Amino acid sequence: PPRTIAADSKPDLCIITDASGDGWGAICVDEVGTPLSVAMPWGPADHRAGFTKESTGAEPEGILRATYRFVNPSKHGRVTILTDSAAAKGALSKGHSGSYRMNEVCRKLAATFPTVAFSFVHIPGEANPADGLSRGQLHPSPGEWLNACRLVDRLREGGG
């Protein structure tokens, strides 16, 4: 299973993710507060693989792709992922699931990032600033950037 962060540790990197049938998106905030974003549609091979049809497949895949995009193991020892998928949060926190797709993501995270300690936090879907990015929006709105930075600030201050 992925290594987990001690409750009193501050993350080096926070990534807010979302996925839908259209694609995946993420907003990343580093330790100095620099925000970055990515929005990617699912490709034909993703649709053929079938995981884009349900959130139990799309959400963990979006999390995996966001970690591939933003996490540098030589720079980031502690990474917190914020997701509106309670199922992904639970499975990835435990490092396993009854779902084949979730188990694949757990395995790939552990194999790709053996020195990174991950923590996973559930956020309400209506509060997820990455939602539009997963649905074709190219960049977060000013309000979504502000919401992302506020979520990360609260998390780093210990307010979850």
CSV table of N, CA and C in Angstrom, one decimal:
chain,number,residue,atom,x,y,z
A,1,PRO,N,0.8,-1.2,0.0
A,1,PRO,CA,0.0,0.0,0.0
A,1,PRO,C,0.9,1.3,0.0
A,2,PRO,N,0.3,2.4,-0.5
A,2,PRO,CA,1.1,3.6,-0.4
A,2,PRO,C,1.4,4.0,1.0
A,3,ARG,N,2.6,4.6,1.2
A,3,ARG,CA,2.9,5.1,2.5
A,3,ARG,C,2.0,6.2,2.9
A,4,THR,N,1.6,6.4,4.2
A,4,THR,CA,0.7,7.4,4.6
A,4,THR,C,1.4,8.4,5.5
A,5,ILE,N,0.9,9.6,5.5
A,5,ILE,CA,1.5,10.7,6.2
A,5,ILE,C,1.0,10.7,7.7
A,6,ALA,N,1.9,11.0,8.6
A,6,ALA,CA,1.5,11.2,10.0
A,6,ALA,C,0.5,12.4,10.1
A,7,ALA,N,-0.4,12.3,11.0
A,7,ALA,CA,-1.4,13.3,11.1
A,7,ALA,C,-0.8,14.7,11.3
A,8,ASP,N,0.3,14.8,12.0
A,8,ASP,CA,0.9,16.1,12.3
A,8,ASP,C,1.8,16.6,11.3
A,9,SER,N,2.0,15.9,10.2
A,9,SER,CA,2.9,16.4,9.1
A,9,SER,C,2.2,17.3,8.1
A,10,LYS,N,3.0,18.3,7.7
A,10,LYS,CA,2.4,19.2,6.6
A,10,LYS,C,2.9,18.7,5.3
A,11,PRO,N,2.0,18.6,4.3
A,11,PRO,CA,2.3,18.1,3.0
A,11,PRO,C,3.2,19.1,2.2
A,12,ASP,N,4.1,18.5,1.4
A,12,ASP,CA,4.9,19.3,0.5
A,12,ASP,C,4.1,19.8,-0.7
A,13,LEU,N,3.1,19.0,-1.0
A,13,LEU,CA,2.3,19.2,-2.2
A,13,LEU,C,0.9,18.8,-1.9
A,14,CYS,N,-0.1,19.6,-2.4
A,14,CYS,CA,-1.5,19.2,-2.3
A,14,CYS,C,-2.1,19.2,-3.7
A,15,ILE,N,-2.8,18.2,-4.0
A,15,ILE,CA,-3.4,18.0,-5.4
A,15,ILE,C,-4.9,17.8,-5.2
A,16,ILE,N,-5.7,18.7,-5.8
A,16,ILE,CA,-7.2,18.5,-5.8
A,16,ILE,C,-7.6,17.9,-7.1
A,17,THR,N,-8.2,16.8,-7.1
A,17,THR,CA,-8.5,16.1,-8.3
A,17,THR,C,-10.0,15.9,-8.6
A,18,ASP,N,-10.4,15.7,-9.8
A,18,ASP,CA,-11.7,15.3,-10.2
A,18,ASP,C,-11.7,14.6,-11.5
A,19,ALA,N,-12.7,13.7,-11.7
A,19,ALA,CA,-12.8,13.0,-13.0
A,19,ALA,C,-14.3,12.8,-13.3
A,20,SER,N,-14.5,12.8,-14.6
A,20,SER,CA,-15.9,12.6,-15.0
A,20,SER,C,-15.8,11.7,-16.3
A,21,GLY,N,-17.0,11.5,-16.9
A,21,GLY,CA,-17.0,10.7,-18.1
A,21,GLY,C,-16.3,11.4,-19.3
A,22,ASP,N,-16.0,12.8,-19.1
A,22,ASP,CA,-15.4,13.5,-20.2
A,22,ASP,C,-13.9,13.5,-20.0
A,23,GLY,N,-13.3,13.5,-18.8
A,23,GLY,CA,-11.9,13.6,-18.6
A,23,GLY,C,-11.6,13.8,-17.1
A,24,TRP,N,-10.3,14.2,-16.9
A,24,TRP,CA,-9.9,14.4,-15.5
A,24,TRP,C,-9.2,15.8,-15.4
A,25,GLY,N,-9.2,16.3,-14.2
A,25,GLY,CA,-8.5,17.6,-14.0
A,25,GLY,C,-8.0,17.7,-12.6
A,26,ALA,N,-7.0,18.6,-12.4
A,26,ALA,CA,-6.4,18.7,-11.1
A,26,ALA,C,-5.8,20.1,-10.9
A,27,ILE,N,-5.9,20.5,-9.7
A,27,ILE,CA,-5.2,21.7,-9.3
A,27,ILE,C,-4.2,21.3,-8.2
A,28,CYS,N,-3.0,21.8,-8.4
A,28,CYS,CA,-1.8,21.4,-7.6
A,28,CYS,C,-1.3,22.7,-6.9
A,29,VAL,N,-1.1,22.6,-5.6
A,29,VAL,CA,-0.5,23.8,-4.8
A,29,VAL,C,0.7,23.3,-4.1
A,30,ASP,N,1.8,23.9,-4.4
A,30,ASP,CA,3.1,23.4,-3.7
A,30,ASP,C,3.3,24.0,-2.4
A,31,GLU,N,4.4,23.8,-1.7
A,31,GLU,CA,4.7,24.2,-0.4
A,31,GLU,C,4.8,25.7,-0.2
A,32,VAL,N,5.0,26.4,-1.3
A,32,VAL,CA,5.1,27.9,-1.2
A,32,VAL,C,3.8,28.5,-1.7
A,33,GLY,N,2.8,27.7,-2.1
A,33,GLY,CA,1.5,28.3,-2.5
A,33,GLY,C,1.3,28.5,-4.0
A,34,THR,N,2.3,28.0,-4.8
A,34,THR,CA,2.2,28.2,-6.2
A,34,THR,C,1.1,27.2,-6.8
A,35,PRO,N,0.1,27.7,-7.4
A,35,PRO,CA,-1.0,26.8,-8.0
A,35,PRO,C,-0.7,26.5,-9.5
A,36,LEU,N,-0.9,25.3,-9.8
A,36,LEU,CA,-0.8,24.9,-11.2
A,36,LEU,C,-2.1,24.0,-11.5
A,37,SER,N,-2.5,23.9,-12.8
A,37,SER,CA,-3.6,23.1,-13.1
A,37,SER,C,-3.4,22.3,-14.4
A,38,VAL,N,-4.2,21.3,-14.5
A,38,VAL,CA,-4.2,20.5,-15.7
A,38,VAL,C,-5.6,20.0,-16.0
A,39,ALA,N,-6.0,20.0,-17.3
A,39,ALA,CA,-7.3,19.5,-17.7
A,39,ALA,C,-7.1,18.6,-18.9
A,40,MET,N,-7.5,17.4,-18.8
A,40,MET,CA,-7.3,16.4,-19.9
A,40,MET,C,-8.5,15.6,-20.2
A,41,PRO,N,-8.9,15.5,-21.5
A,41,PRO,CA,-10.0,14.7,-21.9
A,41,PRO,C,-9.5,13.2,-21.9
A,42,TRP,N,-10.4,12.3,-21.7
A,42,TRP,CA,-10.1,10.9,-21.9
A,42,TRP,C,-9.9,10.6,-23.4
A,43,GLY,N,-9.0,9.8,-23.7
A,43,GLY,CA,-8.7,9.5,-25.1
A,43,GLY,C,-9.5,8.2,-25.5
A,44,PRO,N,-9.4,7.9,-26.8
A,44,PRO,CA,-10.1,6.7,-27.3
A,44,PRO,C,-9.7,5.4,-26.5
A,45,ALA,N,-8.4,5.3,-26.2
A,45,ALA,CA,-8.0,4.1,-25.5
A,45,ALA,C,-8.6,4.0,-24.1
A,46,ASP,N,-8.7,5.2,-23.5
A,46,ASP,CA,-9.3,5.2,-22.1
A,46,ASP,C,-10.8,4.7,-22.2
A,47,HIS,N,-11.5,5.2,-23.2
A,47,HIS,CA,-12.9,4.8,-23.3
A,47,HIS,C,-13.0,3.3,-23.6
A,48,ARG,N,-12.1,2.8,-24.5
A,48,ARG,CA,-12.1,1.4,-24.8
A,48,ARG,C,-11.8,0.5,-23.5
A,49,ALA,N,-10.9,1.1,-22.6
A,49,ALA,CA,-10.6,0.3,-21.4
A,49,ALA,C,-11.8,0.3,-20.5
A,50,GLY,N,-12.8,1.2,-20.6
A,50,GLY,CA,-14.0,1.1,-19.9
A,50,GLY,C,-14.1,1.7,-18.6
A,51,PHE,N,-13.0,2.2,-18.0
A,51,PHE,CA,-13.0,2.8,-16.7
A,51,PHE,C,-13.6,4.2,-16.6
A,52,THR,N,-13.8,4.8,-17.8
A,52,THR,CA,-14.4,6.2,-17.8
A,52,THR,C,-15.9,6.2,-17.6
A,53,LYS,N,-16.5,5.1,-17.6
A,53,LYS,CA,-18.0,5.0,-17.6
A,53,LYS,C,-18.5,5.2,-16.2
A,54,GLU,N,-17.7,4.9,-15.2
A,54,GLU,CA,-18.2,5.0,-13.8
A,54,GLU,C,-17.2,5.7,-12.9
A,55,SER,N,-17.6,6.4,-11.9
A,55,SER,CA,-16.7,7.2,-11.1
A,55,SER,C,-15.7,6.3,-10.3
A,56,THR,N,-16.1,5.1,-10.1
A,56,THR,CA,-15.2,4.1,-9.3
A,56,THR,C,-14.0,3.8,-10.2
A,57,GLY,N,-14.1,4.0,-11.5
A,57,GLY,CA,-12.9,3.8,-12.3
A,57,GLY,C,-12.3,5.1,-12.7
A,58,ALA,N,-13.1,6.1,-13.0
A,58,ALA,CA,-12.5,7.4,-13.5
A,58,ALA,C,-11.8,8.1,-12.4
A,59,GLU,N,-12.4,8.2,-11.2
A,59,GLU,CA,-11.8,9.0,-10.1
A,59,GLU,C,-10.4,8.5,-9.8
A,60,PRO,N,-10.2,7.2,-9.5
A,60,PRO,CA,-8.8,6.7,-9.2
A,60,PRO,C,-7.8,6.9,-10.3
A,61,GLU,N,-8.3,6.8,-11.6
A,61,GLU,CA,-7.4,7.0,-12.7
A,61,GLU,C,-7.0,8.5,-12.8
A,62,GLY,N,-8.0,9.4,-12.5
A,62,GLY,CA,-7.6,10.8,-12.5
A,62,GLY,C,-6.6,11.1,-11.4
A,63,ILE,N,-6.7,10.5,-10.3
A,63,ILE,CA,-5.8,10.7,-9.2
A,63,ILE,C,-4.4,10.2,-9.6
A,64,LEU,N,-4.4,9.0,-10.2
A,64,LEU,CA,-3.1,8.5,-10.7
A,64,LEU,C,-2.4,9.4,-11.7
A,65,ARG,N,-3.2,9.8,-12.7
A,65,ARG,CA,-2.6,10.7,-13.7
A,65,ARG,C,-2.2,12.1,-13.1
A,66,ALA,N,-2.9,12.6,-12.1
A,66,ALA,CA,-2.5,13.8,-11.5
A,66,ALA,C,-1.2,13.6,-10.7
A,67,THR,N,-1.0,12.5,-10.1
A,67,THR,CA,0.3,12.3,-9.4
A,67,THR,C,1.4,12.1,-10.4
A,68,TYR,N,1.2,11.4,-11.5
A,68,TYR,CA,2.2,11.4,-12.5
A,68,TYR,C,2.6,12.7,-13.0
A,69,ARG,N,1.6,13.6,-13.2
A,69,ARG,CA,1.9,15.0,-13.7
A,69,ARG,C,2.6,15.9,-12.7
A,70,PHE,N,2.3,15.8,-11.4
A,70,PHE,CA,2.8,16.8,-10.5
A,70,PHE,C,3.8,16.3,-9.5
A,71,VAL,N,3.8,15.0,-9.1
A,71,VAL,CA,4.7,14.6,-8.0
A,71,VAL,C,6.1,14.2,-8.5
A,72,ASN,N,7.1,14.8,-7.9
A,72,ASN,CA,8.5,14.6,-8.1
A,72,ASN,C,9.0,13.9,-6.9
A,73,PRO,N,9.3,12.6,-6.9
A,73,PRO,CA,9.7,11.9,-5.7
A,73,PRO,C,11.0,12.4,-5.0
A,74,SER,N,11.9,13.1,-5.8
A,74,SER,CA,13.1,13.6,-5.2
A,74,SER,C,12.8,14.9,-4.5
A,75,LYS,N,11.7,15.5,-4.8
A,75,LYS,CA,11.3,16.8,-4.2
A,75,LYS,C,10.1,16.8,-3.2
A,76,HIS,N,9.2,15.9,-3.4
A,76,HIS,CA,8.0,15.8,-2.6
A,76,HIS,C,8.0,14.5,-1.8
A,77,GLY,N,8.2,14.6,-0.5
A,77,GLY,CA,8.1,13.5,0.4
A,77,GLY,C,6.7,13.2,0.9
A,78,ARG,N,5.9,14.3,1.1
A,78,ARG,CA,4.6,14.2,1.6
A,78,ARG,C,3.6,14.9,0.7
A,79,VAL,N,2.6,14.1,0.2
A,79,VAL,CA,1.7,14.6,-0.7
A,79,VAL,C,0.2,14.3,-0.2
A,80,THR,N,-0.6,15.3,-0.3
A,80,THR,CA,-2.0,15.1,0.1
A,80,THR,C,-2.8,15.3,-1.2
A,81,ILE,N,-3.7,14.3,-1.4
A,81,ILE,CA,-4.7,14.3,-2.5
A,81,ILE,C,-6.0,14.6,-1.9
A,82,LEU,N,-6.7,15.6,-2.5
A,82,LEU,CA,-8.1,15.9,-2.1
A,82,LEU,C,-9.0,15.5,-3.2
A,83,THR,N,-10.0,14.7,-2.9
A,83,THR,CA,-10.9,14.1,-3.9
A,83,THR,C,-12.3,14.1,-3.4
A,84,ASP,N,-13.3,14.2,-4.3
A,84,ASP,CA,-14.7,14.2,-3.9
A,84,ASP,C,-15.2,12.7,-4.0
A,85,SER,N,-14.3,11.8,-4.2
A,85,SER,CA,-14.7,10.4,-4.3
A,85,SER,C,-14.4,9.7,-2.9
A,86,ALA,N,-15.4,9.4,-2.2
A,86,ALA,CA,-15.2,8.8,-0.9
A,86,ALA,C,-14.7,7.4,-1.1
A,87,ALA,N,-15.1,6.7,-2.2
A,87,ALA,CA,-14.6,5.3,-2.4
A,87,ALA,C,-13.1,5.4,-2.7
A,88,ALA,N,-12.7,6.3,-3.6
A,88,ALA,CA,-11.2,6.4,-3.9
A,88,ALA,C,-10.4,6.8,-2.6
A,89,LYS,N,-10.9,7.7,-1.8
A,89,LYS,CA,-10.3,8.1,-0.6
A,89,LYS,C,-10.1,6.9,0.3
A,90,GLY,N,-11.1,6.1,0.5
A,90,GLY,CA,-11.1,5.0,1.4
A,90,GLY,C,-10.1,3.9,0.9
A,91,ALA,N,-10.2,3.5,-0.4
A,91,ALA,CA,-9.4,2.5,-0.9
A,91,ALA,C,-7.9,2.9,-1.0
A,92,LEU,N,-7.7,4.1,-1.4
A,92,LEU,CA,-6.3,4.5,-1.6
A,92,LEU,C,-5.6,4.7,-0.2
A,93,SER,N,-6.4,5.2,0.8
A,93,SER,CA,-5.9,5.3,2.2
A,93,SER,C,-5.5,3.9,2.7
A,94,LYS,N,-6.3,2.9,2.4
A,94,LYS,CA,-6.0,1.6,2.9
A,94,LYS,C,-4.9,0.9,2.1
A,95,GLY,N,-4.9,1.3,0.8
A,95,GLY,CA,-3.9,0.6,-0.1
A,95,GLY,C,-4.5,-0.6,-0.8
A,96,HIS,N,-5.8,-0.8,-0.7
A,96,HIS,CA,-6.4,-1.9,-1.4
A,96,HIS,C,-7.9,-1.7,-1.4
A,97,SER,N,-8.6,-2.5,-2.3
A,97,SER,CA,-10.0,-2.4,-2.5
A,97,SER,C,-10.5,-3.7,-3.1
A,98,GLY,N,-11.8,-3.9,-3.1
A,98,GLY,CA,-12.5,-5.0,-3.8
A,98,GLY,C,-12.5,-4.7,-5.3
A,99,SER,N,-12.3,-3.4,-5.7
A,99,SER,CA,-12.3,-3.0,-7.1
A,99,SER,C,-11.0,-3.3,-7.8
A,100,TYR,N,-11.0,-3.9,-8.9
A,100,TYR,CA,-9.8,-4.2,-9.7
A,100,TYR,C,-9.1,-2.9,-10.0
A,101,ARG,N,-9.9,-1.9,-10.5
A,101,ARG,CA,-9.3,-0.6,-11.0
A,101,ARG,C,-8.6,0.1,-9.8
A,102,MET,N,-9.3,0.1,-8.6
A,102,MET,CA,-8.7,0.8,-7.5
A,102,MET,C,-7.4,0.1,-7.0
A,103,ASN,N,-7.5,-1.3,-7.1
A,103,ASN,CA,-6.2,-2.0,-6.7
A,103,ASN,C,-5.1,-1.7,-7.7
A,104,GLU,N,-5.4,-1.6,-8.9
A,104,GLU,CA,-4.4,-1.2,-9.9
A,104,GLU,C,-3.7,0.1,-9.6
A,105,VAL,N,-4.6,1.1,-9.3
A,105,VAL,CA,-4.1,2.4,-8.9
A,105,VAL,C,-3.2,2.3,-7.6
A,106,CYS,N,-3.7,1.6,-6.6
A,106,CYS,CA,-2.9,1.4,-5.4
A,106,CYS,C,-1.6,0.8,-5.7
A,107,ARG,N,-1.5,-0.2,-6.5
A,107,ARG,CA,-0.3,-0.9,-6.9
A,107,ARG,C,0.6,0.1,-7.7
A,108,LYS,N,0.1,0.8,-8.6
A,108,LYS,CA,0.9,1.8,-9.4
A,108,LYS,C,1.5,2.9,-8.6
A,109,LEU,N,0.7,3.4,-7.6
A,109,LEU,CA,1.2,4.5,-6.8
A,109,LEU,C,2.3,4.0,-5.9
A,110,ALA,N,2.2,2.8,-5.3
A,110,ALA,CA,3.2,2.3,-4.5
A,110,ALA,C,4.5,2.0,-5.3
A,111,ALA,N,4.3,1.4,-6.5
A,111,ALA,CA,5.5,1.1,-7.3
A,111,ALA,C,6.2,2.3,-7.8
A,112,THR,N,5.4,3.3,-8.2
A,112,THR,CA,6.0,4.5,-8.9
A,112,THR,C,6.6,5.5,-7.8
A,113,PHE,N,6.0,5.5,-6.7
A,113,PHE,CA,6.3,6.5,-5.7
A,113,PHE,C,6.6,5.9,-4.3
A,114,PRO,N,7.6,4.9,-4.3
A,114,PRO,CA,7.8,4.2,-3.0
A,114,PRO,C,8.3,5.1,-1.8
A,115,THR,N,8.9,6.2,-2.1
A,115,THR,CA,9.4,7.1,-1.1
A,115,THR,C,8.5,8.2,-0.7
A,116,VAL,N,7.3,8.3,-1.4
A,116,VAL,CA,6.4,9.4,-1.1
A,116,VAL,C,5.3,8.9,-0.1
A,117,ALA,N,5.1,9.7,0.9
A,117,ALA,CA,4.0,9.4,1.8
A,117,ALA,C,2.7,10.2,1.4
A,118,PHE,N,1.7,9.4,1.0
A,118,PHE,CA,0.4,10.0,0.6
A,118,PHE,C,-0.6,10.1,1.7
A,119,SER,N,-1.4,11.1,1.7
A,119,SER,CA,-2.6,11.1,2.5
A,119,SER,C,-3.8,11.5,1.5
A,120,PHE,N,-5.0,11.1,1.9
A,120,PHE,CA,-6.1,11.3,1.0
A,120,PHE,C,-7.2,11.9,1.9
A,121,VAL,N,-7.8,13.0,1.3
A,121,VAL,CA,-8.8,13.7,2.0
A,121,VAL,C,-10.1,13.8,1.2
A,122,HIS,N,-11.2,13.6,1.8
A,122,HIS,CA,-12.5,13.7,1.0
A,122,HIS,C,-13.0,15.1,1.1
A,123,ILE,N,-13.4,15.7,0.0
A,123,ILE,CA,-14.0,17.0,0.0
A,123,ILE,C,-15.4,16.9,-0.7
A,124,PRO,N,-16.4,17.6,-0.3
A,124,PRO,CA,-17.7,17.5,-1.0
A,124,PRO,C,-17.6,17.9,-2.5
A,125,GLY,N,-18.3,17.2,-3.3
A,125,GLY,CA,-18.3,17.4,-4.7
A,125,GLY,C,-18.6,18.9,-5.1
A,126,GLU,N,-19.6,19.5,-4.4
A,126,GLU,CA,-19.9,20.9,-4.7
A,126,GLU,C,-18.8,21.9,-4.4
A,127,ALA,N,-17.9,21.4,-3.5
A,127,ALA,CA,-16.8,22.3,-3.1
A,127,ALA,C,-15.5,22.0,-3.9
A,128,ASN,N,-15.6,21.1,-4.8
A,128,ASN,CA,-14.4,20.7,-5.6
A,128,ASN,C,-14.0,21.7,-6.7
A,129,PRO,N,-12.9,22.4,-6.5
A,129,PRO,CA,-12.6,23.4,-7.6
A,129,PRO,C,-12.1,22.8,-8.9
A,130,ALA,N,-11.8,21.5,-8.9
A,130,ALA,CA,-11.3,20.8,-10.1
A,130,ALA,C,-12.4,20.3,-10.9
A,131,ASP,N,-13.7,20.4,-10.5
A,131,ASP,CA,-14.8,19.8,-11.2
A,131,ASP,C,-14.9,20.3,-12.6
A,132,GLY,N,-14.8,21.6,-12.9
A,132,GLY,CA,-14.9,22.1,-14.3
A,132,GLY,C,-13.8,21.6,-15.2
A,133,LEU,N,-12.6,21.4,-14.6
A,133,LEU,CA,-11.5,20.9,-15.4
A,133,LEU,C,-11.7,19.5,-15.9
A,134,SER,N,-12.5,18.7,-15.1
A,134,SER,CA,-12.8,17.3,-15.6
A,134,SER,C,-13.9,17.3,-16.6
A,135,ARG,N,-14.5,18.4,-16.9
A,135,ARG,CA,-15.7,18.5,-17.8
A,135,ARG,C,-15.4,19.4,-19.0
A,136,GLY,N,-14.1,19.6,-19.3
A,136,GLY,CA,-13.7,20.3,-20.5
A,136,GLY,C,-13.3,21.8,-20.3
A,137,GLN,N,-13.5,22.3,-19.1
A,137,GLN,CA,-13.0,23.7,-18.8
A,137,GLN,C,-11.5,23.6,-18.9
A,138,LEU,N,-10.8,24.6,-19.6
A,138,LEU,CA,-9.4,24.5,-19.7
A,138,LEU,C,-8.6,25.1,-18.5
A,139,HIS,N,-9.2,26.0,-17.8
A,139,HIS,CA,-8.5,26.6,-16.7
A,139,HIS,C,-9.5,26.9,-15.6
A,140,PRO,N,-9.0,26.9,-14.3
A,140,PRO,CA,-9.9,27.2,-13.2
A,140,PRO,C,-10.3,28.7,-13.3
A,141,SER,N,-11.5,29.0,-12.9
A,141,SER,CA,-11.9,30.4,-12.8
A,141,SER,C,-11.2,31.1,-11.6
A,142,PRO,N,-11.2,32.4,-11.6
A,142,PRO,CA,-10.6,33.0,-10.4
A,142,PRO,C,-11.2,32.5,-9.1
A,143,GLY,N,-12.5,32.3,-9.0
A,143,GLY,CA,-13.1,31.8,-7.8
A,143,GLY,C,-12.6,30.4,-7.5
A,144,GLU,N,-12.4,29.5,-8.5
A,144,GLU,CA,-12.0,28.2,-8.3
A,144,GLU,C,-10.5,28.2,-7.8
A,145,TRP,N,-9.7,29.1,-8.3
A,145,TRP,CA,-8.3,29.2,-7.8
A,145,TRP,C,-8.3,29.6,-6.3
A,146,LEU,N,-9.2,30.6,-6.0
A,146,LEU,CA,-9.3,31.0,-4.6
A,146,LEU,C,-9.8,29.9,-3.7
A,147,ASN,N,-10.8,29.2,-4.2
A,147,ASN,CA,-11.3,28.1,-3.4
A,147,ASN,C,-10.2,27.0,-3.2
A,148,ALA,N,-9.4,26.7,-4.2
A,148,ALA,CA,-8.4,25.7,-4.1
A,148,ALA,C,-7.4,26.1,-3.1
A,149,CYS,N,-6.9,27.4,-3.1
A,149,CYS,CA,-5.9,27.9,-2.2
A,149,CYS,C,-6.5,27.9,-0.8
A,150,ARG,N,-7.8,28.2,-0.6
A,150,ARG,CA,-8.4,28.2,0.7
A,150,ARG,C,-8.4,26.8,1.3
A,151,LEU,N,-8.8,25.8,0.5
A,151,LEU,CA,-8.8,24.4,0.9
A,151,LEU,C,-7.5,24.0,1.4
A,152,VAL,N,-6.4,24.3,0.6
A,152,VAL,CA,-5.1,23.9,1.0
A,152,VAL,C,-4.6,24.6,2.2
A,153,ASP,N,-4.9,25.9,2.3
A,153,ASP,CA,-4.5,26.6,3.6
A,153,ASP,C,-5.2,26.0,4.8
A,154,ARG,N,-6.5,25.7,4.7
A,154,ARG,CA,-7.2,25.1,5.9
A,154,ARG,C,-6.5,23.7,6.2
A,155,LEU,N,-6.2,23.0,5.2
A,155,LEU,CA,-5.6,21.7,5.4
A,155,LEU,C,-4.2,21.8,6.1
A,156,ARG,N,-3.4,22.7,5.6
A,156,ARG,CA,-2.1,23.0,6.2
A,156,ARG,C,-2.1,23.5,7.6
A,157,GLU,N,-3.2,24.3,7.9
A,157,GLU,CA,-3.4,24.8,9.3
A,157,GLU,C,-4.0,23.8,10.2
A,158,GLY,N,-4.3,22.6,9.7
A,158,GLY,CA,-4.8,21.6,10.6
A,158,GLY,C,-6.3,21.5,10.6
A,159,GLY,N,-7.0,22.3,9.8
A,159,GLY,CA,-8.4,22.4,9.9
A,159,GLY,C,-9.2,21.4,8.9
A,160,GLY,N,-8.4,20.6,8.2
A,160,GLY,CA,-9.0,19.6,7.3
A,160,GLY,C,-9.9,20.1,6.3
